[in-house]
Each structure stands twice: as C-alpha cells, then as structure tokens.
Coordinates of N, CA and C in Angstrom, one line a residue:
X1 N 137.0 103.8 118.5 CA 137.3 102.4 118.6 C 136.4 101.6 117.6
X2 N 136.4 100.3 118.0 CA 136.0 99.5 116.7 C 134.4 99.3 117.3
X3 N 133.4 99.0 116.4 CA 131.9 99.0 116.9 C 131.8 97.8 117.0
X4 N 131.5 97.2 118.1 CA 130.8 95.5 118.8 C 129.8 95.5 118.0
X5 N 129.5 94.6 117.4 CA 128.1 93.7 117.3 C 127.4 93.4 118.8
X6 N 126.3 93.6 119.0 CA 125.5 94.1 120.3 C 124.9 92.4 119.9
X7 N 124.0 92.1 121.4 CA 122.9 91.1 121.1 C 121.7 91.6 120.7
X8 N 120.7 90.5 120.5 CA 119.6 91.4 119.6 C 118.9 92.2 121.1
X9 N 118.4 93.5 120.3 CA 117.4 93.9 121.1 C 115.8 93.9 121.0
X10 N 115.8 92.9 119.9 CA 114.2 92.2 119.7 C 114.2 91.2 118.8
X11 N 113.3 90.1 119.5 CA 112.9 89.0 118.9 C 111.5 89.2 118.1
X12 N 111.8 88.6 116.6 CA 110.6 88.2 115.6 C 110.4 87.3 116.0
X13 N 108.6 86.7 116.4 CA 108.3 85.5 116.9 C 106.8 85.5 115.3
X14 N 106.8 84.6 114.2 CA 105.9 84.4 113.9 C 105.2 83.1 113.8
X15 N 104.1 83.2 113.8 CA 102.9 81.8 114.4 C 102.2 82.0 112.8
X16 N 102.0 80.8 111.9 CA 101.3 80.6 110.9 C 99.6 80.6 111.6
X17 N 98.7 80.6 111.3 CA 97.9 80.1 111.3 C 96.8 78.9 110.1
X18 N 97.5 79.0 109.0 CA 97.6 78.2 108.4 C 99.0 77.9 107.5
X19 N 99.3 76.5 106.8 CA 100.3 76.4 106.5 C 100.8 77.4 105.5
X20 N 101.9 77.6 105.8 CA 102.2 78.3 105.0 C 103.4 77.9 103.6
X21 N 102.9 77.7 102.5 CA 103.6 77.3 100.9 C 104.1 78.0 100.0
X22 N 104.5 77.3 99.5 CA 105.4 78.2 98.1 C 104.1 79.1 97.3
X23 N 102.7 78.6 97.5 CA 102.0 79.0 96.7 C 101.5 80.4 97.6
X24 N 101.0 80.2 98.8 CA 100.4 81.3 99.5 C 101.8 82.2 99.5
X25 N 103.3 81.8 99.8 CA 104.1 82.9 99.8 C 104.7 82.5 101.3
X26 N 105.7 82.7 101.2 CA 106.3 82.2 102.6 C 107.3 83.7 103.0
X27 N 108.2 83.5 104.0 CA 109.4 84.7 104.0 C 110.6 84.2 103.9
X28 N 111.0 85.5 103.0 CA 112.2 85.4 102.2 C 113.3 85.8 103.7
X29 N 114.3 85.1 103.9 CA 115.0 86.2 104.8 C 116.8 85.4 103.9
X30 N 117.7 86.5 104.2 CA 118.9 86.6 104.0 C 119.5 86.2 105.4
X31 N 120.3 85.3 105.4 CA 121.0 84.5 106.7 C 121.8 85.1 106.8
X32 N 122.6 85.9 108.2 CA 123.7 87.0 108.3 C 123.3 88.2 108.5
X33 N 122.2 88.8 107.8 CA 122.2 89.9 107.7 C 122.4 90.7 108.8
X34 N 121.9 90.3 110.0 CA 121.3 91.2 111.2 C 122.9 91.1 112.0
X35 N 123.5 90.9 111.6 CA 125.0 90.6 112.1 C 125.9 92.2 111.6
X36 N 126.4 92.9 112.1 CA 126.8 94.3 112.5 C 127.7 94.5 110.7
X37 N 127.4 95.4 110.2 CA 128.1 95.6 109.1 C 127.6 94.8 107.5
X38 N 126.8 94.0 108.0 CA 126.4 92.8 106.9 C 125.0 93.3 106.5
X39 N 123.9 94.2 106.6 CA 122.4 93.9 106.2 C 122.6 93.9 104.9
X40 N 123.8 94.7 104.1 CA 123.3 95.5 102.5 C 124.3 94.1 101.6
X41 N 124.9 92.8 102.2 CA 125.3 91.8 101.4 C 124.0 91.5 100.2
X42 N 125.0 91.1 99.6 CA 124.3 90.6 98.6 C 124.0 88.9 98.2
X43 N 123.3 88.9 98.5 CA 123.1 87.0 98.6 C 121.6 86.3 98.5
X44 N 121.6 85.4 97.9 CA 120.3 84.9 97.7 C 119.8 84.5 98.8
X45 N 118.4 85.4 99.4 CA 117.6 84.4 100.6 C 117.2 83.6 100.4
X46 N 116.6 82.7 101.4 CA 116.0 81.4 101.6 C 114.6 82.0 101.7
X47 N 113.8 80.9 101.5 CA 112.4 81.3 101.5 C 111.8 79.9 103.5
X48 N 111.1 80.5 104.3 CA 110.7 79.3 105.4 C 109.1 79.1 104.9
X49 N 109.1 78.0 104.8 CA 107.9 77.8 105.0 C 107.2 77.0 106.1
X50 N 106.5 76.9 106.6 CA 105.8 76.3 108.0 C 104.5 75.8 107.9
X51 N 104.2 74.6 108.8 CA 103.1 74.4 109.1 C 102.2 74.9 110.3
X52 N 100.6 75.3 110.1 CA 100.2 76.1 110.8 C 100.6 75.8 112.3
X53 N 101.0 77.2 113.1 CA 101.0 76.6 114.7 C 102.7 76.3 115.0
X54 N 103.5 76.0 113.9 CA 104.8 76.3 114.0 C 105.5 77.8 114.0
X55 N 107.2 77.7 114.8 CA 107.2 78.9 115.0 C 108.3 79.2 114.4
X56 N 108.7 80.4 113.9 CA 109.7 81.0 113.8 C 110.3 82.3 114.0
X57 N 111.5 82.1 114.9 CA 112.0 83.0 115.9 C 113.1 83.4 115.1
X58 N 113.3 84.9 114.9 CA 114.4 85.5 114.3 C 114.6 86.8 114.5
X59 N 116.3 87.4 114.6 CA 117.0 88.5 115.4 C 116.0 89.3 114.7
X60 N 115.2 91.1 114.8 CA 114.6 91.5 114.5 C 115.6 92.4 113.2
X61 N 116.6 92.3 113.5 CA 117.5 93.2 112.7 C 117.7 92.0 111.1
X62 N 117.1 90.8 111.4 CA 117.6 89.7 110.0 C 116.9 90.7 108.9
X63 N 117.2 90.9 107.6 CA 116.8 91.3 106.4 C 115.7 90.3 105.7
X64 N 114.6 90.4 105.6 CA 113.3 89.3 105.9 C 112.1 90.2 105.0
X65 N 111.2 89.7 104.2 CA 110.3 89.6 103.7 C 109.2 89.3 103.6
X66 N 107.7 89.7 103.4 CA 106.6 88.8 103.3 C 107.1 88.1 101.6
X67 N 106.3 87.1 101.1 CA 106.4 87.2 99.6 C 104.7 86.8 99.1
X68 N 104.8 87.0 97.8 CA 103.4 87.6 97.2 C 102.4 85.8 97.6
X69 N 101.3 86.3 97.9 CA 100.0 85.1 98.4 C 99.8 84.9 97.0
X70 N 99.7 84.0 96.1 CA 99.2 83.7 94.9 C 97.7 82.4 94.7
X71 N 97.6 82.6 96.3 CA 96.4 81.9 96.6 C 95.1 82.3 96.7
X72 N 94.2 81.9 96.4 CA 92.6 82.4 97.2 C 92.0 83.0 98.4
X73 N 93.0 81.8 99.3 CA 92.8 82.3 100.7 C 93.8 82.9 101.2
X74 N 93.1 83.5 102.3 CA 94.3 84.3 103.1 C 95.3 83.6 103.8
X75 N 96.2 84.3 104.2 CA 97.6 83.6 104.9 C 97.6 84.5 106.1
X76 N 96.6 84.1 107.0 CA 97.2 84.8 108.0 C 98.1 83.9 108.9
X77 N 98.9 85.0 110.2 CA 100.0 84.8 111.2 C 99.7 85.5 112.1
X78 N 100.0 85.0 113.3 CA 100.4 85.6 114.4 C 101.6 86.0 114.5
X79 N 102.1 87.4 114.6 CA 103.3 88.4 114.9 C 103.9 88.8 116.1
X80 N 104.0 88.7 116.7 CA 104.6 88.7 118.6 C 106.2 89.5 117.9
X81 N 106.7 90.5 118.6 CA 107.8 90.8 119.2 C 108.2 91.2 120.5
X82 N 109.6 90.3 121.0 CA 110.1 90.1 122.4 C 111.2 91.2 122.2
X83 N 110.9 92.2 122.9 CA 111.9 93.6 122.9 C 112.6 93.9 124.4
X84 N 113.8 94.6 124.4 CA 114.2 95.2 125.4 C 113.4 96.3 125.7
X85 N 113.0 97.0 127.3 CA 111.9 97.4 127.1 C 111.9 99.1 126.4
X86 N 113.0 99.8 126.0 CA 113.3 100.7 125.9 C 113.4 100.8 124.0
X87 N 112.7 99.7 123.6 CA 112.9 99.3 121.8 C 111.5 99.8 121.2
X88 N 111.7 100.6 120.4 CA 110.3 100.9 120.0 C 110.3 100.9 118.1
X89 N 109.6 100.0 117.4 CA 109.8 99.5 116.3 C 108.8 100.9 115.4
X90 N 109.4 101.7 115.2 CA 109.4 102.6 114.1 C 109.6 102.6 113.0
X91 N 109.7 101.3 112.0 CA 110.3 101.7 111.0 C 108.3 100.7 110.3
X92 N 108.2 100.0 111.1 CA 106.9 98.9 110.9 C 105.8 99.4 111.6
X93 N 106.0 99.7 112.6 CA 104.8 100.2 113.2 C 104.8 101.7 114.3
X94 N 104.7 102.9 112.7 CA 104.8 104.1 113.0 C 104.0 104.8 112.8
X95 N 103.1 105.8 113.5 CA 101.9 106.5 113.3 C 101.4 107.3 112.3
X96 N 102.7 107.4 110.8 CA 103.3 108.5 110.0 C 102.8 107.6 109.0
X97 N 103.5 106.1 109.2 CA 103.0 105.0 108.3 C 101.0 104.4 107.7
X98 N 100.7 105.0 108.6 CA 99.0 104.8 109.0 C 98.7 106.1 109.2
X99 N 98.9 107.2 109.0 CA 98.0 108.3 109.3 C 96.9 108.7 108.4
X100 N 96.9 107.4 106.9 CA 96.0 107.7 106.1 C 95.1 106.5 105.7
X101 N 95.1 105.7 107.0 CA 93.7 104.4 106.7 C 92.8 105.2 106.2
X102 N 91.9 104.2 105.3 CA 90.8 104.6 104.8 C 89.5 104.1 105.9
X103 N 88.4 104.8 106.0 CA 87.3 104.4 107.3 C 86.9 102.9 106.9
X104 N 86.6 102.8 108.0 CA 86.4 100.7 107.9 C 85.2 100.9 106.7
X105 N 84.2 101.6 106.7 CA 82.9 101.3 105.9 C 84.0 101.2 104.4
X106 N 85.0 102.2 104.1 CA 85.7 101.9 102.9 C 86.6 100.8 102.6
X107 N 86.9 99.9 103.2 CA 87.8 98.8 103.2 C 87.0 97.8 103.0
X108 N 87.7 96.6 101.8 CA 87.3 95.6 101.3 C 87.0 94.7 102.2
X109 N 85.8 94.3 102.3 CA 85.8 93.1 103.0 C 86.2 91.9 102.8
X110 N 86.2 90.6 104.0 CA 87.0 89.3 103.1 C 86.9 88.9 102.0
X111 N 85.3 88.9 101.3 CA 84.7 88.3 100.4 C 85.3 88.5 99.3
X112 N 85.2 89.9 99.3 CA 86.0 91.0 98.1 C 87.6 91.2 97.5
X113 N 88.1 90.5 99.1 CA 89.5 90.8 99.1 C 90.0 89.1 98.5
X114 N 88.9 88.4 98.4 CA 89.3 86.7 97.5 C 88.6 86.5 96.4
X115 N 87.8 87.6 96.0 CA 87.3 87.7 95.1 C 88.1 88.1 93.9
X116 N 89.3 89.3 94.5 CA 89.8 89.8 93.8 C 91.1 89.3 93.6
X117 N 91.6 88.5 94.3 CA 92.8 87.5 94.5 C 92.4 86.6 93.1
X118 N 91.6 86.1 93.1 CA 90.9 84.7 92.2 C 90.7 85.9 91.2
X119 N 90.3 86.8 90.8 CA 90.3 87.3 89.3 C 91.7 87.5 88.5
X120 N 92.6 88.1 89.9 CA 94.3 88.3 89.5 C 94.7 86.7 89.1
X121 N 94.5 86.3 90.4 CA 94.7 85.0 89.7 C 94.8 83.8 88.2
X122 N 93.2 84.5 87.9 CA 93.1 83.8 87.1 C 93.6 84.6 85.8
X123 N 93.6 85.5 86.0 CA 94.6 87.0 84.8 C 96.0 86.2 85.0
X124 N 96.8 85.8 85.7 CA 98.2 85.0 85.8 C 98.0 83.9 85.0
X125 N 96.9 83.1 85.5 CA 97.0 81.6 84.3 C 96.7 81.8 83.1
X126 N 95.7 82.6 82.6 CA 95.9 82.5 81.3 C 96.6 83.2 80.6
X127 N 97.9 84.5 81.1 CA 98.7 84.7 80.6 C 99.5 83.6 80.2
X128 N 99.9 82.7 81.4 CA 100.3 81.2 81.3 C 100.1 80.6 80.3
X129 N 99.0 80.6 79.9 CA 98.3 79.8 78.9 C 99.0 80.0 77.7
X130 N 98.5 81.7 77.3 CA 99.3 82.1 76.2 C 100.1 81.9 75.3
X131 N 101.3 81.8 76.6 CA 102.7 81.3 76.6 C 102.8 80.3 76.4
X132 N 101.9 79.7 76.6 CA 102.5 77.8 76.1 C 101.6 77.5 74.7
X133 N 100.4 78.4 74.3 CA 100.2 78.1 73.0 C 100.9 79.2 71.7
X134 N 102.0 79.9 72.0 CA 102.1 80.5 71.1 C 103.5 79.8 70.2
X135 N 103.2 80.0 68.6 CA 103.6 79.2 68.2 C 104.9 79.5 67.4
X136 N 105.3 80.9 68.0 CA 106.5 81.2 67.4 C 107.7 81.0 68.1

C-alpha cells in the first residue's frame, strides 16, 4: 500500500544564547524537507537567525544545518530534543561518532579556540584585501 507521512517523532528545540547573525552563522534549513518522500529536493534553504533566549522549534527529520561562525566569539545554543520515548538519535549522537575524543588535557581551550578563529579570520580579510587591490 501507499506509505503515510507519520507525525514527527522528535522535536528540535534550539535556545541561542547569544544572538545569533549572518556573521557568527545562523541555520540553514530547507522548508518541506521532513515531509515523507521530500528530504533529497532540491531547493535553496533559508538561513534563521535569532535573538539570544529565542526559540526555534523544528520536525527533527527538517534537512537543517549549523553554518560557518566567522566571528571571534563563540555561538553557543542550548539543544533540547522532545522525542517519543522509544526514539533514539543515532545518526548525531552515536557512541561510534565519539569513540575517538582526544583527553580534555589535549583539547583547545577557549582562549585558543578565539585565538585561532581571529587568525583565520584575519587570513579571510586580507585575502579580501587582495582582491580589491589587484589591478588586473
């Protein structure tokens, strides 16, 4: 017989904790996707952006994105998913995915991790630069 489109069986709930802009990177999601037969359309997503403390609720199955922080500071969020209780998200958070953290004493601290944001950074603007003085 023919396959129903089901209702979701988990809700994406994300919480900015600070605003979130075109510059830090917002999420891309494709509208439709999570609708039965539709994730592999082809269609330009929309990007949300939010102010910190706002929320945004979406079917877990929508086709959705982080996009790149081009900022200094971090962008963190609060993540919540509202699941049927029998839903277990394997494809994001699966023990196969993480079986090779590096030990905390090896991981960048914040300092490091905006230290090195702001050197990429600034490797992007004066490629920028470049480009606008070159005179051919």
């Amino acid at each position: 017989g023919k396959r129903k489109h089901l209702p979701p069986h988990c809700l994406n709930v994300f919480i900015p904790l600070t605003n979130i802009t075109v510059r830090n990177g917002g999420t891309e999601m494709i509208p439709g996707t999570h609708k039965l037969g539709e994730f592999d359309k082809d269609e330009d997503g929309i990007i949300l952006l939010a102010k910190a403390g706002e929320l945004i609720l979406f079917d877990f199955r929508l086709k959705h994105r982080g996009l790149s922080n081009h900022d200094v500071q971090p962008r963190p969020l609060l993540y919540l998913q509202y699941c049927i209780p029998a839903f277990q998200d394997n494809a994001n958070f699966s023990s196969w995915r993480y079986q090779e953290l590096p030990n905390i004493d090896e991981q960048a601290g914040r300092g490091q991790r905006q230290a090195k944001r702001a050197d990429r950074m600034a490797t992007d603007n004066s490629d920028d630069s470049d480009d606008d003085n070159d005179d051919n």
